[in-house]
Amino acid sequence: MSRYILVTGGAGFIGSHICKALARAGMIPVTYDNLSTGHADSVRWGPLIRGELGDAMALRRTMAEFSPDCVIHCGANAYVGESVEMPRKYYRNNVVGSLTLLEACLDQEIDKIVFSSSCATYGVPASLPIREESPQQPVNPYGRTKLIFEMALEDFAAAYGICFAALRYFNAAGADPEGELAERHEPETHLIPRALLAAAGRLERLDIFGTDYSTADGTCVRDYIHVSDLAQAHLAAVNHLMAGGDSLSVNLGSGRGTSVREILEAIYRTTGHEVPVRYRSRRAGDPPILFANTARAKAELGFAPILSDIDTIIRTAGPTFGLEVTA
Ligand code: UDP
């Protein structure tokens, strides 16, 4: 018998890749999404229920209809800048909405939850690479909303016996290697898609935010993980919880840092296109360097990324922006 897995945010960039990975593993993803940022045409591996996270009745109805074995909770607002401008929206959706979901899980006796958390919960790290035990001191409302829900999961686990996996994503990038899914944000703020748009001539130029950081080439360093690797990690987390594994919090990254300039070099190397750039001042709230210690994901989930080298990320994402790539 196939297992239903409820995926909030299953119509989004990461959620849709997760649904594909679940289906490949013989599970049926049930997407629960309000389509505020997701796309209905990305929901191809199971039913789409259009609903709000804050709608307790709709959540309970959906859970009663499908009796999912596990919930993967990706549905959230995820723009750091917007979270500073509109914290009300972020606390409402990411905190109140997530708690509504968690209470519905308790009421419907669903006790396994995989949560999309973020390296934004660490803030500016005191040491690198970032380990899961590193202090979590978020520096923006988005990171705080993610941390608050991690805390709720811990408290609910202790009191009510739920099991959870909090997955702290680093920078998700790339696209389905089979070309079925792409990154489609509106507005697009992330580095790699913006750089690819500029390389394809669909954006006048890429703004590089800061060239005076204390990094090897002066630009910010991030840990990019391929979205299909990220999806596989969710599958591993579901399997871990289904097998009776303990609750855990893990970093999901490649373990390597890549600078903004190195991304542009990789785009040139794999597509032959220069990215036209403009040098700008630093973007508020950007930590200079972030990359993960990935040992726990390997030890606890048996997860290791296989598509997360930067050239593979660009090779899979490039065609979705109309760029031809080298083999
Ligand atoms: N960045 C940039 N130009 C852009 C978008 C991003 O220089 O148009 C830089 C940004 O300052 C950061 C890195 O690229 O250092 C990654 O930013 P992104 O928004 O993709 O992810 P974040 O790390 O903020 O979650």
XYZ file of C-alpha atoms and ligand atoms in Angstrom:
352
model
C 0.000 0.000 0.000
C 1.326 3.389 -0.938
C 2.025 5.865 1.768
C 0.615 9.363 1.651
C 2.944 12.135 2.729
C 1.457 15.598 3.228
C 3.763 18.269 1.789
C 2.929 21.850 2.671
C 4.432 24.172 0.080
C 4.624 21.264 -2.366
C 4.030 23.610 -5.301
C 7.161 25.630 -4.547
C 10.734 25.305 -5.803
C 11.977 22.976 -3.083
C 8.605 21.370 -2.313
C 8.005 20.265 -5.903
C 11.436 18.618 -6.083
C 10.618 16.845 -2.805
C 7.304 15.577 -4.237
C 9.126 14.127 -7.221
C 11.638 12.353 -4.959
C 8.833 10.935 -2.786
C 6.961 9.634 -5.827
C 10.138 8.026 -7.163
C 10.377 6.182 -3.847
C 6.813 4.863 -4.178
C 5.084 7.354 -1.874
C 2.210 9.652 -2.813
C 2.830 13.325 -2.018
C -0.293 15.302 -1.161
C 0.523 18.964 -1.771
C -1.132 21.492 0.523
C -0.353 24.945 -0.842
C -2.074 28.302 -1.173
C -0.242 28.953 -4.479
C 0.837 32.391 -3.240
C 4.350 31.716 -4.520
C 4.059 28.147 -5.811
C 2.872 26.950 -9.216
C 0.008 24.518 -9.789
C 1.784 23.097 -12.851
C 4.660 21.971 -10.619
C 2.307 19.615 -8.763
C 2.524 16.462 -10.862
C 3.135 13.578 -8.532
C 0.003 13.604 -6.401
C -3.065 15.650 -5.538
C -3.035 19.406 -4.928
C -5.155 20.760 -2.110
C -5.335 24.518 -2.253
C -5.492 25.886 1.264
C -3.986 28.197 3.853
C -1.719 27.006 6.660
C -3.837 29.005 9.051
C -7.024 27.197 7.999
C -7.358 24.603 10.742
C -10.530 23.107 9.289
C -9.063 22.614 5.812
C -5.919 21.065 7.299
C -7.920 18.644 9.419
C -10.133 17.739 6.465
C -7.084 17.043 4.294
C -5.422 14.957 6.992
C -8.630 12.988 7.606
C -9.037 12.310 3.893
C -5.516 11.016 3.244
C -4.292 9.846 6.678
C -0.687 10.738 5.821
C 2.076 8.873 7.654
C 4.196 11.980 7.852
C 4.020 15.712 7.171
C 6.794 17.592 5.386
C 6.344 21.240 6.223
C 7.941 23.481 3.590
C 5.163 26.034 3.249
C 6.526 29.374 4.363
C 7.411 32.884 3.336
C 11.116 32.962 2.693
C 12.418 36.400 1.707
C 14.775 37.784 4.322
C 14.401 41.386 3.121
C 10.620 41.186 3.059
C 10.633 39.730 6.572
C 12.310 42.914 7.804
C 9.726 45.098 6.032
C 6.702 42.941 6.850
C 7.373 40.937 10.019
C 3.648 40.671 10.630
C 3.251 38.511 7.518
C 6.177 36.301 8.570
C 5.023 35.756 12.141
C 1.465 35.114 10.923
C 2.375 32.564 8.258
C 5.596 30.995 9.516
C 4.744 30.926 13.224
C 0.949 31.004 13.614
C 0.382 28.987 10.417
C 2.992 26.397 11.419
C 1.470 26.059 14.900
C -1.961 25.564 13.374
C -0.486 22.768 11.283
C 1.241 21.234 14.293
C -1.966 21.247 16.340
C -3.844 19.648 13.453
C -1.164 16.934 13.377
C -1.668 16.271 17.088
C -5.447 16.134 16.720
C -5.258 13.794 13.725
C -2.599 11.638 15.431
C 0.115 12.349 12.899
C 3.303 12.204 14.902
C 6.074 12.551 12.308
C 7.053 15.962 10.970
C 9.889 17.008 8.704
C 10.431 20.752 8.878
C 12.170 23.077 6.406
C 14.364 25.111 8.691
C 17.232 27.317 7.674
C 20.843 28.246 8.268
C 19.313 31.696 8.871
C 18.604 30.414 12.407
C 22.354 30.663 13.136
C 22.716 34.342 12.253
C 26.354 35.410 11.942
C 28.302 32.317 12.972
C 31.033 32.571 15.581
C 32.995 29.779 13.921
C 33.073 27.832 10.667
C 32.029 25.376 9.419
C 28.663 25.754 11.147
C 27.786 22.790 13.350
C 24.297 22.024 14.606
C 25.404 22.855 18.156
C 26.506 26.342 17.091
C 24.533 29.091 18.824
C 21.290 29.959 17.041
C 21.075 33.736 17.057
C 19.124 34.780 13.972
C 19.636 38.324 12.736
C 16.342 38.825 10.904
C 12.635 38.074 11.407
C 12.685 35.243 8.845
C 15.386 33.385 10.785
C 13.582 34.058 14.053
C 10.317 32.589 12.771
C 12.151 29.431 11.711
C 13.877 29.152 15.092
C 10.619 29.676 16.978
C 9.029 26.752 15.184
C 12.090 24.569 15.812
C 11.603 25.338 19.514
C 7.900 24.474 19.317
C 8.783 21.140 17.728
C 11.205 20.370 20.551
C 8.663 21.230 23.225
C 5.870 19.300 21.511
C 8.186 16.304 21.062
C 9.014 16.287 24.773
C 5.416 16.700 25.906
C 3.350 14.885 23.280
C 5.743 12.328 21.848
C 5.858 13.605 18.270
C 9.057 12.967 16.288
C 10.543 15.595 14.047
C 13.436 16.277 11.719
C 14.383 19.953 11.503
C 16.378 20.337 8.301
C 18.485 23.477 8.270
C 18.922 24.307 4.614
C 21.883 26.247 3.358
C 21.466 27.763 -0.148
C 19.181 25.648 -2.330
C 20.013 25.985 -6.020
C 20.023 24.136 -9.342
C 17.046 22.396 -10.935
C 15.718 18.923 -11.641
C 18.402 17.201 -13.794
C 15.627 15.690 -15.945
C 14.373 19.174 -16.755
C 10.885 18.675 -15.318
C 11.082 21.440 -12.706
C 12.780 24.802 -12.390
C 13.343 27.642 -9.960
C 10.624 30.230 -10.585
C 10.485 32.934 -7.960
C 8.614 36.158 -8.457
C 10.385 38.397 -7.673
C 13.652 36.529 -8.096
C 16.173 37.686 -5.504
C 18.596 34.751 -5.329
C 22.092 34.963 -6.692
C 22.263 31.998 -9.077
C 18.968 32.548 -10.936
C 19.634 36.276 -11.177
C 23.133 35.654 -12.517
C 21.737 33.172 -15.066
C 19.059 35.663 -16.129
C 21.782 38.262 -16.651
C 23.942 35.760 -18.572
C 20.951 34.984 -20.802
C 20.373 38.689 -21.477
C 17.045 38.679 -19.633
C 18.308 40.993 -16.914
C 20.452 43.999 -17.754
C 23.122 43.117 -15.226
C 23.726 41.410 -11.917
C 24.339 43.575 -8.887
C 27.162 42.191 -6.779
C 26.460 43.193 -3.206
C 29.827 43.907 -1.640
C 33.376 43.324 -2.835
C 35.122 44.328 0.378
C 34.345 41.354 2.601
C 37.231 39.637 4.331
C 37.051 36.667 1.982
C 39.595 35.494 -0.586
C 38.084 37.558 -3.431
C 36.120 40.100 -1.372
C 32.647 38.695 -2.186
C 30.331 36.719 0.093
C 30.719 32.985 0.450
C 27.738 30.625 0.658
C 27.140 26.883 0.738
C 25.050 25.889 -2.299
C 23.216 22.571 -2.214
C 21.464 21.145 -5.249
C 17.677 21.125 -4.798
C 17.467 17.460 -5.883
C 20.030 16.546 -3.225
C 17.936 18.492 -0.745
C 14.888 16.499 -1.861
C 16.750 13.213 -1.301
C 17.616 14.360 2.211
C 13.889 14.804 2.915
C 13.262 11.277 1.755
C 16.021 10.093 4.089
C 14.437 12.073 6.939
C 10.992 10.566 6.261
C 12.513 7.078 6.222
C 14.408 7.814 9.427
C 11.228 8.850 11.233
C 9.163 5.988 9.747
C 11.786 3.535 11.003
C 11.268 4.866 14.529
C 14.332 7.122 14.527
C 14.749 9.856 17.111
C 14.002 13.513 16.525
C 16.930 15.422 15.118
C 18.128 18.742 13.718
C 20.569 18.598 10.838
C 22.371 20.924 8.483
C 21.805 20.331 4.792
C 24.600 21.809 2.761
C 27.450 20.712 0.549
C 30.019 21.537 3.203
C 31.851 23.831 0.759
C 31.851 27.577 0.453
C 31.583 29.285 -2.945
C 31.984 33.032 -3.452
C 29.810 35.224 -5.650
C 32.702 35.613 -8.098
C 33.220 31.845 -8.214
C 29.556 31.439 -9.215
C 30.106 33.841 -12.108
C 33.228 31.930 -13.167
C 31.263 28.665 -13.101
C 28.572 30.218 -15.306
C 31.210 31.269 -17.827
C 32.869 27.851 -17.678
C 29.655 25.894 -18.231
C 27.702 28.195 -20.567
C 30.347 30.348 -22.262
C 28.369 33.463 -21.230
C 29.842 36.311 -19.239
C 27.564 37.700 -16.557
C 27.358 41.493 -16.913
C 27.817 42.955 -13.436
C 27.559 46.139 -11.463
C 29.363 46.528 -8.153
C 27.163 47.660 -5.318
C 27.578 48.185 -1.599
C 26.908 45.394 0.856
C 23.336 44.142 1.305
C 22.153 44.698 4.876
C 22.249 41.624 7.051
C 24.496 39.480 4.828
C 26.986 37.418 6.857
C 30.341 37.267 4.999
C 30.788 33.492 5.037
C 28.390 30.614 5.664
C 29.056 26.948 5.120
C 27.941 23.818 6.873
C 29.530 21.027 8.768
C 27.656 18.143 7.155
C 28.821 15.263 9.370
C 25.523 14.815 11.199
C 23.430 14.490 8.020
C 25.800 11.757 6.908
C 25.882 9.980 10.264
C 22.180 10.200 11.147
C 20.492 10.148 7.752
C 23.160 8.495 5.603
C 22.820 11.556 3.389
C 25.582 12.854 1.150
C 24.964 15.269 -1.735
C 25.879 14.018 -5.201
C 24.799 16.918 -7.451
C 25.992 19.846 -5.363
C 29.273 20.753 -7.039
C 28.825 24.220 -8.461
C 29.206 23.232 -12.128
C 26.424 20.628 -11.842
C 24.195 23.172 -10.138
C 24.736 25.617 -13.011
C 24.443 22.914 -15.689
C 21.016 21.850 -14.395
C 19.710 25.382 -13.813
C 21.143 27.005 -16.972
C 18.742 25.424 -19.487
C 15.723 26.507 -17.427
C 16.836 30.091 -18.153
C 17.370 29.378 -21.838
C 21.142 28.870 -21.641
C 22.894 26.053 -23.429
C 25.442 24.280 -21.286
C 28.485 22.173 -21.987
C 28.074 18.440 -21.573
N 23.915 38.375 -4.074
C 24.414 39.286 -4.970
N 23.582 39.756 -5.944
C 22.278 39.355 -6.070
C 21.780 38.406 -5.162
C 22.620 37.938 -4.170
O 25.575 39.681 -4.900
O 21.571 39.833 -6.982
C 24.788 37.842 -3.024
C 24.232 38.072 -1.622
O 24.693 39.302 -1.127
C 24.790 36.870 -0.873
C 24.880 35.782 -1.934
O 24.844 36.444 -3.184
O 26.090 37.152 -0.430
C 23.737 34.786 -1.863
O 22.524 35.505 -1.811
P 21.110 34.817 -1.978
O 20.080 35.905 -1.903
O 21.104 33.951 -3.192
O 21.001 33.841 -0.729
P 21.121 34.110 0.862
O 22.493 33.621 1.228
O 20.924 35.564 1.118
O 20.040 33.276 1.431
